[in-house]
mmCIF file of C-alpha atoms and ligand atoms in Angstrom:
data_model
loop_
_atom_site.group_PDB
_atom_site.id
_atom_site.type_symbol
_atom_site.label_atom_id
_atom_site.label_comp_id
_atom_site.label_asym_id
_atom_site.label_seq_id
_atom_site.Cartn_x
_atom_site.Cartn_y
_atom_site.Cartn_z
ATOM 1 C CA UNK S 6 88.127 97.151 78.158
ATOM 2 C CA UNK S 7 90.024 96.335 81.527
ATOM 3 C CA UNK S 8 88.144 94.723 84.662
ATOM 4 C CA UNK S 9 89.535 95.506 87.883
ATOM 5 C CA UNK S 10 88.847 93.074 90.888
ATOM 6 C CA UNK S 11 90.395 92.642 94.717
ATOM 7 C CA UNK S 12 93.129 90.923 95.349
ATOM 8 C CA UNK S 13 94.740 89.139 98.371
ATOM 9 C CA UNK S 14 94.645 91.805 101.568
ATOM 10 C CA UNK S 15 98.836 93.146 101.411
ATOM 11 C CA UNK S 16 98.298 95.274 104.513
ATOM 12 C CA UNK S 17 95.987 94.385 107.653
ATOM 13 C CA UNK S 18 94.522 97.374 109.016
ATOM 14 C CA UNK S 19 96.019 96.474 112.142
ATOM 15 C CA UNK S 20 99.509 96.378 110.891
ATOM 16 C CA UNK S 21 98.707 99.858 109.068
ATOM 17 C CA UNK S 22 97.829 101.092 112.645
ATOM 18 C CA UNK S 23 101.019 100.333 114.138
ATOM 19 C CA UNK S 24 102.635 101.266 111.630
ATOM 20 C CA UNK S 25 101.419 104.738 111.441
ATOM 21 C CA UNK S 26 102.091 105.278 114.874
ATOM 22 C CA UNK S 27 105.455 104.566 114.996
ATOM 23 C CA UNK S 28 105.982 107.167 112.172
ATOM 24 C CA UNK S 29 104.323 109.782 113.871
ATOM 25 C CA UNK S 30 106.666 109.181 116.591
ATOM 26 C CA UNK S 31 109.772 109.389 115.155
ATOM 27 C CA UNK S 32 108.425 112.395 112.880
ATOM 28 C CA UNK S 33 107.732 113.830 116.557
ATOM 29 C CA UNK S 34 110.725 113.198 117.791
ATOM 30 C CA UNK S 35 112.970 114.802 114.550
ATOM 31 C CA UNK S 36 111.036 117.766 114.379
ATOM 32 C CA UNK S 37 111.812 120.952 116.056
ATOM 33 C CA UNK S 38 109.712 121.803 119.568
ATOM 34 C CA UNK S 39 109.554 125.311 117.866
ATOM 35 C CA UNK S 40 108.866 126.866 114.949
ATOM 36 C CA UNK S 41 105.819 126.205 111.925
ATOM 37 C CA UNK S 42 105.048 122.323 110.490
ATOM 38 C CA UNK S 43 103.739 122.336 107.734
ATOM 39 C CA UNK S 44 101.988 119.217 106.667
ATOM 40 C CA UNK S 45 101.144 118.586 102.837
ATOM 41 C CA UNK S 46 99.190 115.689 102.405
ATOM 42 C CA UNK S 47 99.040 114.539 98.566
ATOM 43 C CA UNK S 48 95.202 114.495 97.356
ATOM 44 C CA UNK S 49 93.695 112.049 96.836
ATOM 45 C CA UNK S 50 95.476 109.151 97.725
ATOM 46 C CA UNK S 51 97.209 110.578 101.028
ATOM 47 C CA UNK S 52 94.056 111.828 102.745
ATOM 48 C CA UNK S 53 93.416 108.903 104.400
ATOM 49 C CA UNK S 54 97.239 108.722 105.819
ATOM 50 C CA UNK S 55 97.465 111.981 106.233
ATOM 51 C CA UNK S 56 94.930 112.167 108.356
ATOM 52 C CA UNK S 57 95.923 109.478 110.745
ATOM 53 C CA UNK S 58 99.134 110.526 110.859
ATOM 54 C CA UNK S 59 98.693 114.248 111.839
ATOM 55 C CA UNK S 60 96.707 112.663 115.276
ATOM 56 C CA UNK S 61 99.674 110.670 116.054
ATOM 57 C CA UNK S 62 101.344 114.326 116.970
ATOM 58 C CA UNK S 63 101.177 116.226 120.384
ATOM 59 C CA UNK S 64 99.070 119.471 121.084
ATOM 60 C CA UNK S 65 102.400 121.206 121.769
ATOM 61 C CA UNK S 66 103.852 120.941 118.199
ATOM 62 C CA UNK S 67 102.663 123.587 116.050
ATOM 63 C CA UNK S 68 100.992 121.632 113.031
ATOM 64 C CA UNK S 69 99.548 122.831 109.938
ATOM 65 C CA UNK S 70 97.609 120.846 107.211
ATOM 66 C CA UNK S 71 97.125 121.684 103.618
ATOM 67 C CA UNK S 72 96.394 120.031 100.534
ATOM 68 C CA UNK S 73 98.055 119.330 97.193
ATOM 69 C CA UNK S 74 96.608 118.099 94.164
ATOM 70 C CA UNK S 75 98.362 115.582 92.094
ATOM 71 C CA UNK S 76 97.399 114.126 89.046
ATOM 72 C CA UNK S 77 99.188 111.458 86.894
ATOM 73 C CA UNK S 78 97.138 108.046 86.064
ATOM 74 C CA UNK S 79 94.634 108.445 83.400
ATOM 75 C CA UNK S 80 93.088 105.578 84.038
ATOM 76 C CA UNK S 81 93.304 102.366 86.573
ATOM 77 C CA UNK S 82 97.092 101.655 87.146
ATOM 78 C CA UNK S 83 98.592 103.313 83.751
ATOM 79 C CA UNK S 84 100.427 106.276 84.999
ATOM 80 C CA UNK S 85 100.503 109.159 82.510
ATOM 81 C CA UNK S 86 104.238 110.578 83.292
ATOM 82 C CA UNK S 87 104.830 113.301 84.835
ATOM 83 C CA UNK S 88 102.361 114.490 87.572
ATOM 84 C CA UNK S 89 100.875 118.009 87.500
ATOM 85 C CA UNK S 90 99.969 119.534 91.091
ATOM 86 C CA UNK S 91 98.198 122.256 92.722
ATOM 87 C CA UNK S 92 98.905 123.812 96.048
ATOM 88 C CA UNK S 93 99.383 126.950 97.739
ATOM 89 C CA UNK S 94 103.272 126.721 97.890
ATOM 90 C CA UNK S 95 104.026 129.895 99.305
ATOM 91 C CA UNK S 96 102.723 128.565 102.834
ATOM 92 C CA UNK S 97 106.061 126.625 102.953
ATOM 93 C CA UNK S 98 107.951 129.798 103.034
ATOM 94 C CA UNK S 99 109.526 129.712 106.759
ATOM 95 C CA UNK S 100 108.361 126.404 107.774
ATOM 96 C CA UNK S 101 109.055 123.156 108.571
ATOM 97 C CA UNK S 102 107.406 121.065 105.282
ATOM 98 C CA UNK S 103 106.371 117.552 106.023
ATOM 99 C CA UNK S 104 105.062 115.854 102.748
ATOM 100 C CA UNK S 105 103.133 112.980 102.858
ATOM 101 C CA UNK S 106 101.689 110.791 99.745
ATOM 102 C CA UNK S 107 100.531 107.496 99.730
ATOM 103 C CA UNK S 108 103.026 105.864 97.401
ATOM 104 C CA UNK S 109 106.477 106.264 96.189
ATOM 105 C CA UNK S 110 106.350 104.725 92.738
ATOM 106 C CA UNK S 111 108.295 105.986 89.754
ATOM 107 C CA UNK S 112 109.453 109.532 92.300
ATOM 108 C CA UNK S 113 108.142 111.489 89.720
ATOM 109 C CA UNK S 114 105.223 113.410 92.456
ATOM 110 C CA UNK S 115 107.881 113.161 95.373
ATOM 111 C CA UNK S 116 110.742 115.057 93.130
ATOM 112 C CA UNK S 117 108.686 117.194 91.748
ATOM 113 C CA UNK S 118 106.718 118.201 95.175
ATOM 114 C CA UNK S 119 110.133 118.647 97.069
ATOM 115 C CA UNK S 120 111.255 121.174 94.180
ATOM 116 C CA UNK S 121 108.001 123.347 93.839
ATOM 117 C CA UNK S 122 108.618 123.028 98.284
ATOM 118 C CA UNK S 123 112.178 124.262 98.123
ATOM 119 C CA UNK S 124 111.861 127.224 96.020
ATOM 120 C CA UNK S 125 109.890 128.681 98.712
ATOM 121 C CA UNK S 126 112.563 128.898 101.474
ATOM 122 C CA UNK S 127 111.141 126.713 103.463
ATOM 123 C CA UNK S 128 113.513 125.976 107.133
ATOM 124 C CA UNK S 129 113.284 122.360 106.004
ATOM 125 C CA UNK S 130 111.762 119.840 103.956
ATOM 126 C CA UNK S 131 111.092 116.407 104.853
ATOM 127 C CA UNK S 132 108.971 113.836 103.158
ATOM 128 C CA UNK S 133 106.820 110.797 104.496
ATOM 129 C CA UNK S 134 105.227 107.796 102.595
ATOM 130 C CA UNK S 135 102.997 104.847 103.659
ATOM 131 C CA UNK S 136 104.159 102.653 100.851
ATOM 132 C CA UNK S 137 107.606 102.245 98.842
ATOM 133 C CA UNK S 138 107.721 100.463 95.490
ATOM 134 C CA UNK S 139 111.523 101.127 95.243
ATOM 135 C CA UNK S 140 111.756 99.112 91.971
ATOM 136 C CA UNK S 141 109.466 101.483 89.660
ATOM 137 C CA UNK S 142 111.651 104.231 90.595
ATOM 138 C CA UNK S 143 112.365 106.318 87.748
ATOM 139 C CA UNK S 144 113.881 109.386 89.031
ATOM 140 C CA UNK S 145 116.467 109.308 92.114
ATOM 141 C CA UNK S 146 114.473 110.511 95.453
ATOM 142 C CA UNK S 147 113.929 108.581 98.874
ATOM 143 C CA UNK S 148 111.934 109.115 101.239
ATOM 144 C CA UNK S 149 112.709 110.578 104.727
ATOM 145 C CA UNK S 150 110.051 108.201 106.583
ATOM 146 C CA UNK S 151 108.337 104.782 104.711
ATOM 147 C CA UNK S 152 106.030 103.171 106.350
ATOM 148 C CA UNK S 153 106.163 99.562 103.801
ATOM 149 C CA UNK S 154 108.069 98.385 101.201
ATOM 150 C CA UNK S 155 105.606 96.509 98.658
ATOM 151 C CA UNK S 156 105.969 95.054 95.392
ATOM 152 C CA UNK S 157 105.550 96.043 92.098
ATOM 153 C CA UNK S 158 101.601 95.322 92.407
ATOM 154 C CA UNK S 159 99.094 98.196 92.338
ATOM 155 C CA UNK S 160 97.364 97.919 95.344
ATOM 156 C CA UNK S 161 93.880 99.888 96.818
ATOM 157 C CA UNK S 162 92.470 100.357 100.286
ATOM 158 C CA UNK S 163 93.654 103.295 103.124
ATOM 159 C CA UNK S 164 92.800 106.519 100.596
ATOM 160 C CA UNK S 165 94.942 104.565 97.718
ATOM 161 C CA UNK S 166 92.273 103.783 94.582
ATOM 162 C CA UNK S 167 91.757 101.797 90.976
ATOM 163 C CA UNK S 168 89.362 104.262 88.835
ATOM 164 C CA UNK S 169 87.653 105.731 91.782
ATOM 165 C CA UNK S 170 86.939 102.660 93.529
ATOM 166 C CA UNK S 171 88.467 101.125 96.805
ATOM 167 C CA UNK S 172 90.081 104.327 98.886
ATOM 168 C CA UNK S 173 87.466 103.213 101.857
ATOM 169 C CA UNK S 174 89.182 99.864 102.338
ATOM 170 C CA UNK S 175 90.565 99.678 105.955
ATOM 171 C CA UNK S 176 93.598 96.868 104.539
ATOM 172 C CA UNK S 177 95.537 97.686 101.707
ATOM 173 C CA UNK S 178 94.669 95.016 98.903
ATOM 174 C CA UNK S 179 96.572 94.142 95.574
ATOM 175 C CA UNK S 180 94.181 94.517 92.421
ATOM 176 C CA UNK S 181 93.623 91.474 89.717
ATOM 177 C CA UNK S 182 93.607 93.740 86.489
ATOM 178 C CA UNK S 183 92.105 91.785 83.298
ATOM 179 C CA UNK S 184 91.805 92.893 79.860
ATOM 180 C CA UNK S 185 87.750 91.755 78.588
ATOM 181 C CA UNK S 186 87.751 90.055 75.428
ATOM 182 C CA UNK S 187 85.977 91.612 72.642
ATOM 183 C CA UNK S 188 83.162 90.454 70.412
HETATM 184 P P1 XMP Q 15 104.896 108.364 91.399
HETATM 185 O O1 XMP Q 15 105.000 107.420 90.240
HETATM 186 O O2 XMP Q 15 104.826 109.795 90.948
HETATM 187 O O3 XMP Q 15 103.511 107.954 91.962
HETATM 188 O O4 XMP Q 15 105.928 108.100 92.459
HETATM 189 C C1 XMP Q 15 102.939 108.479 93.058
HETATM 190 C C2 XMP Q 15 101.457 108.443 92.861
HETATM 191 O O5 XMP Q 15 101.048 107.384 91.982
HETATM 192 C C3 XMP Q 15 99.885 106.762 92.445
HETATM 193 N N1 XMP Q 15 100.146 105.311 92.581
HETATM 194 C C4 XMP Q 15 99.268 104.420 92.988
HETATM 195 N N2 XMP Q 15 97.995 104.560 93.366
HETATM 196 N N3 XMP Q 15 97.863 102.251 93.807
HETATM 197 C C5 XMP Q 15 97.300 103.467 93.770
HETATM 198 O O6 XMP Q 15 96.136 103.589 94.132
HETATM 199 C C6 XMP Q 15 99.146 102.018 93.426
HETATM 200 O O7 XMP Q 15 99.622 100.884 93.492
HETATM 201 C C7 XMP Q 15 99.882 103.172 92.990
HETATM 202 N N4 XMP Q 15 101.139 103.329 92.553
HETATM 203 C C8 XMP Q 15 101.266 104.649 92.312
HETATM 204 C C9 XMP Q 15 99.559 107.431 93.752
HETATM 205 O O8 XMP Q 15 98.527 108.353 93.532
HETATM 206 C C10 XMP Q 15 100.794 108.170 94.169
HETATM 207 O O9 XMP Q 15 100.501 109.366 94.856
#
């Protein structure tokens, strides 16, 4: 059995803050003043983000929030491959798509989100991501707007989560994973 316990705080809330401002800026600033955006956040792990980021934008942009539903770890930090999701994807068609997860790990969500988003004819498709683990990447996709580069270290806190646990943390926090020792 595995034991999951906190680690050393990665991300001060205050730092998150900032940060998350200055990307709803510059999102602000590259979008069109007309036209549809359509905002995906990535459920779970994005609500929290997602949320704070869709305040940084002014009353005059046209904003629109919906949900997708990605699954890929089994369990605690072991991701299962590739990621299935849910969302209404013909809302995208004639819009301005902004999608926004947590994490860029392996790029298996982000590729596969930015496909099922393209098929629809969207007027453009942009992506945004609080953290960056470049070097899991298994698949080639970037990100249009990062927010952090981390480590290769799972980490919990701001919507991100180990089993269910941790997605209230206001920091971002690495996780000590140990394996129990049997009788
Ligand atoms: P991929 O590998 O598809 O992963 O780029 C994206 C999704 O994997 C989850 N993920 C994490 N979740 N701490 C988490 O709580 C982590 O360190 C972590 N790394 C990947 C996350 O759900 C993300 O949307």
């Amino acid at each position: 059995m595995m034991s999951y316990s906190l680690g050393p705080v990665l991300l001060k809330a205050s730092s998150i803050t900032r940060r998350v401002a200055e990307l709803g800026a510059r999102i602000t600033r590259d979008m069109p003043k007309c036209g549809q955006i359509l905002v995906v956040g990535v459920l779970n792990g994005a609500a929290v983000f997602v949320a704070d980021l869709i305040r940084q934008m002014p009353p005059d942009l046209d904003v629109r929030l919906m949900f997708a539903s990605a699954s890929s770890y089994k369990d605690g930090t072991e991701s299962e491959g590739a990621p299935k999701i849910q969302a209404d994807w013909k809302a995208a068609r004639g819009r301005h798509v902004l999608i926004v997860d947590d994490i860029l790990d392996t790029g298996l969500t982000l590729s596969t989100m930015l496909r099922k988003a393209r098929r629809q004819l969207p007027v453009s498709v942009r992506s945004c991501v609080l953290l960056d683990k470049k070097e899991r990447r298994k698949t080639k996709v970037e990100a249009d707007y990062v927010g952090f580069e981390i480590p290769d270290e799972f980490v919990v806190g701001y919507g991100l989560d180990c089993v269910g646990m941790w997605r209230h943390l206001r920091d971002i926090r690495s996780v000590k994973v140990e394996e129990d020792e049997g009788w």
